Amino acid sequence: MKVLVIGQGGREHVLVWKLAQSPKVEKVYCAPGNAGTALDAENVAIADTDIPGLLEFARSNEIDLTVVGPEAPLVAGLSDAFREAGLKVFGPSQAAAQLEGSKEFSKQIMRAAKVPTADYRVFTHADEALEYIDLREQEAVVVKADGLAAGKGVFVCSTKDEAKDAVKTIMVDHKFKEAGAKVVIEDCLEGIETSILAIVDGKTIIPLETSQDHKRAHDGDTGPNTGGMGAYSPAPYVDDDMMDTIIEKILIPTVHTMKTNDTDFSGVLYAGLMLTSQGPKVLEFNVRFGDPEAQPVLMRLKSDLFEILMAAAEGRLDQIDDLEWDERAAICVVMAADGYPGSYPKGDAITGIDDANELENVKVFHAGTKLVDGKVLTNGGRVLGVTALADNLTAAKLQAYKAVKAIRWSGAWCRKDISDKARD
Ligand code: AMP
Ligand code: GLY
């Protein structure tokens, strides 16, 4: 079988790596890919939002399954275009991708499904949003741009002034352009954050092993929000009882309501959760694998990922055997470029990746990298996801950071405390 993975980050590298391990897969392409996917697959120079270009490539190369990594092509309708052309694709339709593409849509689904989440209001005018903030009893509040804002459209505010500034940034300064035409203002939840990912085919739900991301830039969860500075799996806070609650109160009603809403969900349902004193509540839904959560989770998956994703694309997940998992723990440490999540340089030469990969049970997943004349250069903010598997989290952490030490470029940095939250 021939597989096309769409995207160019760390998530796409782990997808490529895992799919290539399937005995059923003879060839993996990645569009546009990075330096890492160039080694584990064949890169194709087509942008991930160039739907006609990707469709043409998939047709002429007789691709059997296309796996969409990021949200933007899904929200732009890539899956619909592929399905209409009779091609198999893993990823939700444009209508179902609104679960991530519009925070208002996502909240409406949660309300209809009675899924626990923060109380919220939606505003289309800045003055009404500002007035509402003034009238609220609590100071703490979360202000979110409705549309896709590359993970930067959420402001967790501890004072009313901060919240008003956030509304102005979104609706008056138009920082996120049309993604900020509406704002969702919601109660601030407290608790431990965790991500649950499930593979869904419209009706059957297969939850994956648990993981926890580290969204803030610096140690101890300080500094600005990022796309994720590291993740580990399994997350100790989610025991079997908690997982049952999440499945029963969140995943099943969401998938059911998406069906009755005529926006059947097929693909990865990613629930970002806050484990509050009143139980798990949804912070957000995403419609794709988490990055960097996918790296440690898929490193622990023993089952054939191709078979699972193909079954989801064909609507026959009910025929898939129970997933097999490596009982060991995995940790992914993101190495970032100087300045990230603000502006950062590109084009710095990276050394030591091969040495790191030679360490036992280590795999360096590439994110913002590109291959130029045989050299790996930095090409993004999150550059590498150094991932290690070991008997427990403590050993996995030691191994991942040993690998990090082998890798160098000018200005490289990472958090030093990935997975410490599991031991708090
Ligand atoms: P989102 O993109 O909606 O996941 O939001 C990004 C981050 O903002 C989340 O990972 C949380 O850390 C935080 N966040 C979002 N919504 C809330 C909320 N209602 N209460 C507290 N924190 C939140
Ligand atoms: N790591 C967070 C995300 O993928 O959205």
XYZ file of N, CA, C and O and ligand atoms in Angstrom, residues 103 118 142 144 154 156 186-189 193 215 225 274 283-284, ligand 1:
87
model
N -14.588 27.786 17.815
C -14.802 27.507 19.245
C -16.292 27.598 19.560
O -16.791 26.902 20.443
N -16.510 24.634 30.453
C -16.696 25.912 31.143
C -17.905 26.650 30.574
O -18.145 26.611 29.357
N -11.385 33.475 30.639
C -10.597 33.080 29.476
C -11.254 33.660 28.222
O -12.463 33.525 28.028
N -11.195 33.790 24.065
C -10.695 32.995 22.933
C -11.188 33.560 21.605
O -12.389 33.823 21.461
N -5.833 32.105 22.480
C -6.459 31.892 23.796
C -5.725 32.708 24.850
O -4.499 32.645 24.956
N -5.676 33.402 28.872
C -6.134 33.061 30.223
C -5.811 34.278 31.086
O -4.648 34.623 31.290
N -15.119 32.623 28.479
C -15.581 31.524 29.328
C -14.950 31.555 30.719
O -13.930 32.213 30.933
N -15.578 30.834 31.628
C -15.061 30.749 32.996
C -13.693 30.083 32.987
O -13.433 29.196 32.165
N -12.880 30.508 33.924
C -11.551 29.938 34.048
C -11.636 28.678 34.917
O -12.142 28.719 36.035
N -11.163 27.562 34.382
C -11.211 26.300 35.135
C -9.875 26.050 35.822
O -8.821 26.430 35.294
N -4.238 19.620 33.663
C -4.596 19.491 32.251
C -4.093 18.170 31.687
O -2.975 17.743 31.991
N 2.462 23.165 27.802
C 2.186 24.245 26.846
C 3.025 25.501 27.073
O 3.329 26.221 26.132
N 2.459 30.864 26.297
C 1.951 29.616 25.727
C 2.689 29.295 24.429
O 3.036 30.192 23.672
N -9.505 19.589 31.441
C -9.058 20.035 32.754
C -9.701 19.080 33.745
O -10.932 18.912 33.754
N -11.628 21.615 27.681
C -11.114 22.962 27.392
C -11.279 23.260 25.912
O -11.572 24.376 25.512
N -11.014 22.258 25.109
C -11.101 22.432 23.653
C -11.100 21.061 23.005
O -10.631 20.083 23.585
P -7.156 25.861 23.979
O -6.451 26.262 22.705
O -8.607 26.166 24.023
O -6.755 24.510 24.485
O -6.476 26.759 25.096
C -5.068 26.805 25.267
C -4.759 26.690 26.729
O -5.448 27.692 27.467
C -5.246 25.379 27.341
O -4.321 24.353 27.135
C -5.367 25.765 28.791
O -4.100 25.771 29.417
C -5.859 27.172 28.709
N -7.330 27.243 28.814
C -8.226 27.188 27.802
N -9.493 27.274 28.283
C -9.391 27.402 29.609
C -10.334 27.530 30.684
N -11.651 27.588 30.468
N -9.854 27.625 31.945
C -8.529 27.593 32.199
N -7.594 27.473 31.234
C -7.994 27.379 29.961
